[in-house]
Short mmCIF file of C-alpha atoms in Angstrom, two decimals:
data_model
loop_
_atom_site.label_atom_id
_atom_site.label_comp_id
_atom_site.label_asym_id
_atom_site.label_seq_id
_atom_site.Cartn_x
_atom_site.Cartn_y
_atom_site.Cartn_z
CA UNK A 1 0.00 0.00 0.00
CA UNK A 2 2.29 2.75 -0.91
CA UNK A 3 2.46 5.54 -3.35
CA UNK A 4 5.54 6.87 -5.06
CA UNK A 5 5.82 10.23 -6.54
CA UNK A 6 6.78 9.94 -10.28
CA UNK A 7 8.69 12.63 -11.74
CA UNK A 8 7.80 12.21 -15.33
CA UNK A 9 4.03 12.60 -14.24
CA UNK A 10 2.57 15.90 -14.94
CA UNK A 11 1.34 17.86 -11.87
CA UNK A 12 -2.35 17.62 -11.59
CA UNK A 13 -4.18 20.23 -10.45
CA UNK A 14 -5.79 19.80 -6.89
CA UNK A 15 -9.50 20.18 -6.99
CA UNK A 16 -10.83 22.12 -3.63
CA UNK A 17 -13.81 20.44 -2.37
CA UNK A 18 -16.82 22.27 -1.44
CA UNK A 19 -17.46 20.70 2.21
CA UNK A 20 -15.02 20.96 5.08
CA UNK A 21 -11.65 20.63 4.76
CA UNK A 22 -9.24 20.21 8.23
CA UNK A 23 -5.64 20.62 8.68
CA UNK A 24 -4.68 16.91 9.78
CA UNK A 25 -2.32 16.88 12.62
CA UNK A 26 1.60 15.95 11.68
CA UNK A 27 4.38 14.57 12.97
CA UNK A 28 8.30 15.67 11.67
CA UNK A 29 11.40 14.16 12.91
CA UNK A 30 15.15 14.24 10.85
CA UNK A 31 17.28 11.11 10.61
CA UNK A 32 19.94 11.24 9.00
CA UNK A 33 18.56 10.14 5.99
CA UNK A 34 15.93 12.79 5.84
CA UNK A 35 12.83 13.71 7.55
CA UNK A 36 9.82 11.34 7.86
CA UNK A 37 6.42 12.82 8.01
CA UNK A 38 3.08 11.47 10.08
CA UNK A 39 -0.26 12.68 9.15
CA UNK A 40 -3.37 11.16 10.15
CA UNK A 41 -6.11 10.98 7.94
CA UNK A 42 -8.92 8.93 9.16
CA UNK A 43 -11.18 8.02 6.66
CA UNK A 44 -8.63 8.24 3.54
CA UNK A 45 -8.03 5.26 1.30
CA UNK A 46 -5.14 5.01 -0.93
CA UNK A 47 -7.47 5.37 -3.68
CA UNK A 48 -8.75 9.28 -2.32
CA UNK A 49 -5.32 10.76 -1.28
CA UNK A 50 -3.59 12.93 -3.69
CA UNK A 51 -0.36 13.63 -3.24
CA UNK A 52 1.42 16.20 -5.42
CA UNK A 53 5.41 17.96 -5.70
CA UNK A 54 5.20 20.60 -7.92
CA UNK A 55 8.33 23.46 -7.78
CA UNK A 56 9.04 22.90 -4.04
CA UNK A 57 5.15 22.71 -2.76
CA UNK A 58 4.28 18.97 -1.28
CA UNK A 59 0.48 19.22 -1.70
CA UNK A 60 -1.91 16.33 0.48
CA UNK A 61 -5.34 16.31 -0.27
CA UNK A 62 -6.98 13.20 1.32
CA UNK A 63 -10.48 13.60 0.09
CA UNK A 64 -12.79 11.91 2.86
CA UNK A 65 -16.57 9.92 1.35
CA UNK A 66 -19.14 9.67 4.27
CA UNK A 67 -19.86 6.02 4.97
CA UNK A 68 -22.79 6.47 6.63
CA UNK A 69 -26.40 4.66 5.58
CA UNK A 70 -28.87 6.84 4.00
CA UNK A 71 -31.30 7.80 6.50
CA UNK A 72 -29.39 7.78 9.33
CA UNK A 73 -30.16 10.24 11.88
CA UNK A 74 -27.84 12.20 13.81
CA UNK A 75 -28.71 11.32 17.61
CA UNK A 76 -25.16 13.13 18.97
CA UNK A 77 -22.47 14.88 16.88
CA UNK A 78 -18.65 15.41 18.32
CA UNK A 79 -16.81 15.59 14.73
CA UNK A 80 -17.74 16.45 11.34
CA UNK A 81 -16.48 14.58 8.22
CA UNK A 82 -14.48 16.56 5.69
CA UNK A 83 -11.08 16.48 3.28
CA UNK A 84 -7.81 17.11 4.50
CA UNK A 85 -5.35 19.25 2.91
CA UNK A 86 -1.98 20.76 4.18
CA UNK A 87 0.75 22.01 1.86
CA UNK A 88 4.50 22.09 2.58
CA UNK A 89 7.25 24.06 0.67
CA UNK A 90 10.43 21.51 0.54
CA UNK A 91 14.17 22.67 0.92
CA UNK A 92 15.98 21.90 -1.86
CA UNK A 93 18.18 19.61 -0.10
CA UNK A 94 15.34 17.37 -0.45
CA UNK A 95 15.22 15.13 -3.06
CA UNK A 96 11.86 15.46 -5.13
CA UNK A 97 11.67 12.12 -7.13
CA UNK A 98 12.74 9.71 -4.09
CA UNK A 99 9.45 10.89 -1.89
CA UNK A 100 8.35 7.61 -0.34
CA UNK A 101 4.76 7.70 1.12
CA UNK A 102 2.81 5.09 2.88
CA UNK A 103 -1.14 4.89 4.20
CA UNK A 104 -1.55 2.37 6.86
CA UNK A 105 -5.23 2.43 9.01
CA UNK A 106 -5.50 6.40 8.47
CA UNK A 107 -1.94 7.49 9.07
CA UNK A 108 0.27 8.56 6.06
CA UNK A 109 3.63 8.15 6.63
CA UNK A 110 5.97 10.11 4.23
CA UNK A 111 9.83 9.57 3.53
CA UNK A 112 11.85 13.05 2.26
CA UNK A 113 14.97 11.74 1.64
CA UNK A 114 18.02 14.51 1.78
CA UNK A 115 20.54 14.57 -0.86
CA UNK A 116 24.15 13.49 0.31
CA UNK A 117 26.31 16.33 1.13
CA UNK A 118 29.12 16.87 -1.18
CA UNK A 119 32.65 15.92 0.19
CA UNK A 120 34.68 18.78 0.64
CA UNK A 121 37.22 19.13 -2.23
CA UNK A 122 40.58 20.53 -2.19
CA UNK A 123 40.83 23.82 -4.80
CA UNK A 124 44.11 23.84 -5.76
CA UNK A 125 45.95 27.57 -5.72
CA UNK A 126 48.35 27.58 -8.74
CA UNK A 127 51.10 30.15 -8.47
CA UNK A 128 51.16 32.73 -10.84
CA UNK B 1 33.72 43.06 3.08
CA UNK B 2 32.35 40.84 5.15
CA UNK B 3 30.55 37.66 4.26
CA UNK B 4 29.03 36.33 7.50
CA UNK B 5 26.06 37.29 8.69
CA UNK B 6 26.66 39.94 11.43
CA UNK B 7 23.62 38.52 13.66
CA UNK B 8 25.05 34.80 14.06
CA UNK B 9 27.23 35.50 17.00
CA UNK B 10 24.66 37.33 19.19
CA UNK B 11 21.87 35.72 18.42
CA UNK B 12 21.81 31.81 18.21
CA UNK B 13 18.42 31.14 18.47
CA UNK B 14 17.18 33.39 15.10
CA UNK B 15 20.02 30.85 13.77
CA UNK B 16 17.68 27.60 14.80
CA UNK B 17 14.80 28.67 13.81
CA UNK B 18 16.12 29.24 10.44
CA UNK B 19 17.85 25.87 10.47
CA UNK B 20 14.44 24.52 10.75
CA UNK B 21 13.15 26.88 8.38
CA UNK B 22 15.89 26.05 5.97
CA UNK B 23 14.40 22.19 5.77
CA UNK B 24 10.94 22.77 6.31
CA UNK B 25 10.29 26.53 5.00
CA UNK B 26 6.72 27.43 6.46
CA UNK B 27 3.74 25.40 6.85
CA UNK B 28 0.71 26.46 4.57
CA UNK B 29 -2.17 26.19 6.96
CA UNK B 30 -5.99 25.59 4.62
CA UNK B 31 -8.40 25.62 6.65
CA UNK B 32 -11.82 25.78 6.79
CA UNK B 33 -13.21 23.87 9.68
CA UNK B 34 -11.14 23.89 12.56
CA UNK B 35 -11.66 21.02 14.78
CA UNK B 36 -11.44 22.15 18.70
CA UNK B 37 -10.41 20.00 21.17
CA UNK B 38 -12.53 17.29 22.34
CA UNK B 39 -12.78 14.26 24.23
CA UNK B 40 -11.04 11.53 22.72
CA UNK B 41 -12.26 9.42 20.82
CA UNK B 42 -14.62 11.91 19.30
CA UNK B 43 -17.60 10.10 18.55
CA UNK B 44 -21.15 10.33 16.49
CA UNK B 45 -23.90 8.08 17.01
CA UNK B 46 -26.81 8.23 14.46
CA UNK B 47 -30.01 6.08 14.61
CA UNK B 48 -31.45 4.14 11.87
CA UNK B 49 -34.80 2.33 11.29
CA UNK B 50 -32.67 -1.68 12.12
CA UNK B 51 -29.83 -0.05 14.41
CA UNK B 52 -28.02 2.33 15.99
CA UNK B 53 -24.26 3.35 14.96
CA UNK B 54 -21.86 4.72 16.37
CA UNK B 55 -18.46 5.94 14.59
CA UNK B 56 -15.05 7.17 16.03
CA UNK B 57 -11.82 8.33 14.19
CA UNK B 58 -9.15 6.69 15.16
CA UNK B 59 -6.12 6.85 12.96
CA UNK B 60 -3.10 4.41 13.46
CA UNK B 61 -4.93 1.72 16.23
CA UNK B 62 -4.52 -1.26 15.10
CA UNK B 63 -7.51 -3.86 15.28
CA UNK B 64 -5.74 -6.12 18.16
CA UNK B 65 -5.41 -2.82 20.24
CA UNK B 66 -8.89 -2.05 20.41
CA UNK B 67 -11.21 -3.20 23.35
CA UNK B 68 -14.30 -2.68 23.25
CA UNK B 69 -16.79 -4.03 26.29
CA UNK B 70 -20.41 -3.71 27.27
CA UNK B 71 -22.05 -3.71 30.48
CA UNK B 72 -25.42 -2.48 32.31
CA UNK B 73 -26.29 -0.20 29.03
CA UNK B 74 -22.91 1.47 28.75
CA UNK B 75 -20.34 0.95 26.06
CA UNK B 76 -16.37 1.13 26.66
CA UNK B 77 -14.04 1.89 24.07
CA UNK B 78 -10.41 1.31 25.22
CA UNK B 79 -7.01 1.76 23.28
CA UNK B 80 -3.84 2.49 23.16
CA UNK B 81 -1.75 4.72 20.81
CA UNK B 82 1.77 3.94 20.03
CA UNK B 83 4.36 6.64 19.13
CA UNK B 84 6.46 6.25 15.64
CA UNK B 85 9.58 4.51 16.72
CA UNK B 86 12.85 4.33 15.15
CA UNK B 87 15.44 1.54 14.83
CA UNK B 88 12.94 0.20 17.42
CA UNK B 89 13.08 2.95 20.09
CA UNK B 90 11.90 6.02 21.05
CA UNK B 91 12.33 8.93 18.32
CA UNK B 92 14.50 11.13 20.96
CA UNK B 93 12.49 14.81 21.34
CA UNK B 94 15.15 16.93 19.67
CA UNK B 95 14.77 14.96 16.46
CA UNK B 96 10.90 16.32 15.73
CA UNK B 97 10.38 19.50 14.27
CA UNK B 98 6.65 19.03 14.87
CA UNK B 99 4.64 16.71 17.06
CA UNK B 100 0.71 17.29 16.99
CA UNK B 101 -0.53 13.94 17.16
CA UNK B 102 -1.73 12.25 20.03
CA UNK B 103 -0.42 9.04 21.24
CA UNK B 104 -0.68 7.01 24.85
CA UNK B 105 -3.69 5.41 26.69
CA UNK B 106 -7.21 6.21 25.83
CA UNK B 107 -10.68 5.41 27.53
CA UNK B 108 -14.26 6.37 26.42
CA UNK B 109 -17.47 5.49 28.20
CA UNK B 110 -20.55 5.68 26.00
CA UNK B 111 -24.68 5.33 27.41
CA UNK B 112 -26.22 3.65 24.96
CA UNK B 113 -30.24 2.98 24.51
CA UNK B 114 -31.95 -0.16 26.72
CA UNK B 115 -33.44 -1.50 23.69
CA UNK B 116 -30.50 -3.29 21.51
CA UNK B 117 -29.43 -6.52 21.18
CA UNK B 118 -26.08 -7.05 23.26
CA UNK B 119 -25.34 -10.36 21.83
CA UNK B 120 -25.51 -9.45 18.08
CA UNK B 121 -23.47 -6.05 18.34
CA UNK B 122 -20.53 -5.61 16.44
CA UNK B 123 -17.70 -3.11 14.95
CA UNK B 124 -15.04 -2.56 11.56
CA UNK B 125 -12.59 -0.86 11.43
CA UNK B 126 -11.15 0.30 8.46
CA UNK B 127 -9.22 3.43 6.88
CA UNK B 128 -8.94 4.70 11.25
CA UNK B 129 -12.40 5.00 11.16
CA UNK B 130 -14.56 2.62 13.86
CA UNK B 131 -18.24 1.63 13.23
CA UNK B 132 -19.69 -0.06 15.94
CA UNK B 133 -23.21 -1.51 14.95
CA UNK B 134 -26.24 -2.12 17.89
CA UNK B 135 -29.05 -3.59 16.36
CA UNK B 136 -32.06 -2.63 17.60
CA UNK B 137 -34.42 -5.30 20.24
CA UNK B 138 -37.33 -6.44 18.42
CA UNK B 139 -40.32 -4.53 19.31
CA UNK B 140 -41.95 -6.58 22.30
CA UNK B 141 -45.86 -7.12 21.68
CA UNK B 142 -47.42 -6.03 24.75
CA UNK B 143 -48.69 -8.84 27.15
CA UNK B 144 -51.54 -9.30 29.07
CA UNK B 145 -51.05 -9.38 32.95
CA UNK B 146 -53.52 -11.58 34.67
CA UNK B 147 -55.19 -9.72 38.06
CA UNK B 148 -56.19 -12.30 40.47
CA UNK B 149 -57.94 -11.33 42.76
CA UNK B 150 -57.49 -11.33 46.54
CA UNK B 151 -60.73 -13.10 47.46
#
């Protein structure tokens, strides 16, 4: 169950939805690597998240279907049901077309690997 | 000329949060519904002609970490969250540049109506998203009492 970002893939553009649309909470941490990401996103199936690079903007929109019977009423209402959508803009250390992501039971998990630092090189100083 | 910046040496915090700023520059926040805090689980129960449902998000439980129990008309949802780990430890706090998700123990207590079937409940979970079904009792016929009387 995992998505990879393909380069040669023309950036679509990301429809807005007319319901309501929440920031889902995220996780960051750095390992050496790079930085994985956390985002939970109950109610998203592989099928109804769009992920997008385009420039340096990481786009999610994890578009969210009610699954509830028609006719159902509403006894008692804590959350409402909407799309989730939170942009990034990416360093460039990151590299664009190695973006992992993964959606496991509502939680997208997303790799951003860094580039390898360059190894310092010696400039040689000619004498004039 | 110099070519340093002329702030670094008094001021090494403005230097950290660019760091951070220099990997992840600014979050874009879109939002239209803001979800406030709330108890958690955050649940919705609806009613239908067969049932009742109830329905909790819960992203990243897995299905073996959910307990659910009834008893005397209330419902009990019980769980427990576990943080992302790494090299299978603890992600040490300095390495997160964000950390908004919840994690740890979690209890929720729910009344639900008399009138359902106890025996043929049940729940999915799929996507984070629970569903717990209670089907409704069959409507009892009313029955006739017979009055003896004291004579």
């Amino acid at each position: 169950m995992s998505r990879q970002h393909n380069p040669e893939e023309e950036p679509r553009e990301i429809a807005h939805p007319e319901q309501y649309v929440f920031t889902p909470p995220i996780d960051i941490y750095e390992t050496e690597q790079g930085l994985v990401l956390y985002a939970d996103l109950p109610g998203v199936s592989v099928n109804s998240l769009e992920l997008q690079v385009q420039d340096n903007k990481l786009t999610l929109l994890g578009r969210v279907e009610p699954q509830i019977p028609e006719g159902a009423r509403p006894l008692h209402k804590e959350y409402e049901v909407g799309n989730y959508l939170r942009s990034f803009i990416l360093s460039g250390e990151i590299v664009h077309s190695e973006i992992e992501a993964k959606l496991t039971n509502g939680v997208l998990r997303i790799f951003l690997p860094k580039a390898p630092k360059a190894e310092p090189r010696r400039i040689q100083v000619n004498t004039g | 000329m110099p070519i340093f910046r002329w702030e670094q040496s008094w001021n090494p915090l403005r230097d950290l949060e660019r760091e951070v700023d220099r990997l992840i520059q600014g979050v874009e926040f879109s939002v239209q519904g803001i979800r406030m805090p709330r108890q958690y689980p955050a649940v919705n129960i609806f009613e239908l002609d067969h049932e009742f449902l109830i329905t909790a998000e819960l992203p990243g439980m897995q299905v073996e970490d959910l307990d659910l129990t009834i008893a005397n008309s209330v419902l009990t949802l019980k769980g427990h969250r576990n943080p992302p780990v790494i090299d299978d430890g603890e992600i040490p706090e300095e390495r997160f540049r964000r950390q908004e998700r919840p994690f740890g123990e979690w209890q929720r207590s729910i009344s639900i109506p008399d009138r359902i079937s106890e025996e043929h409940l049940s729940a999915e979970f799929n996507e984070g998203v629970l569903k717990i079904h209670l089907p409704k009792l069959e409507e009892e016929l009313p029955r006739q009492i017979p009055v003896s009387s004291g004579e």
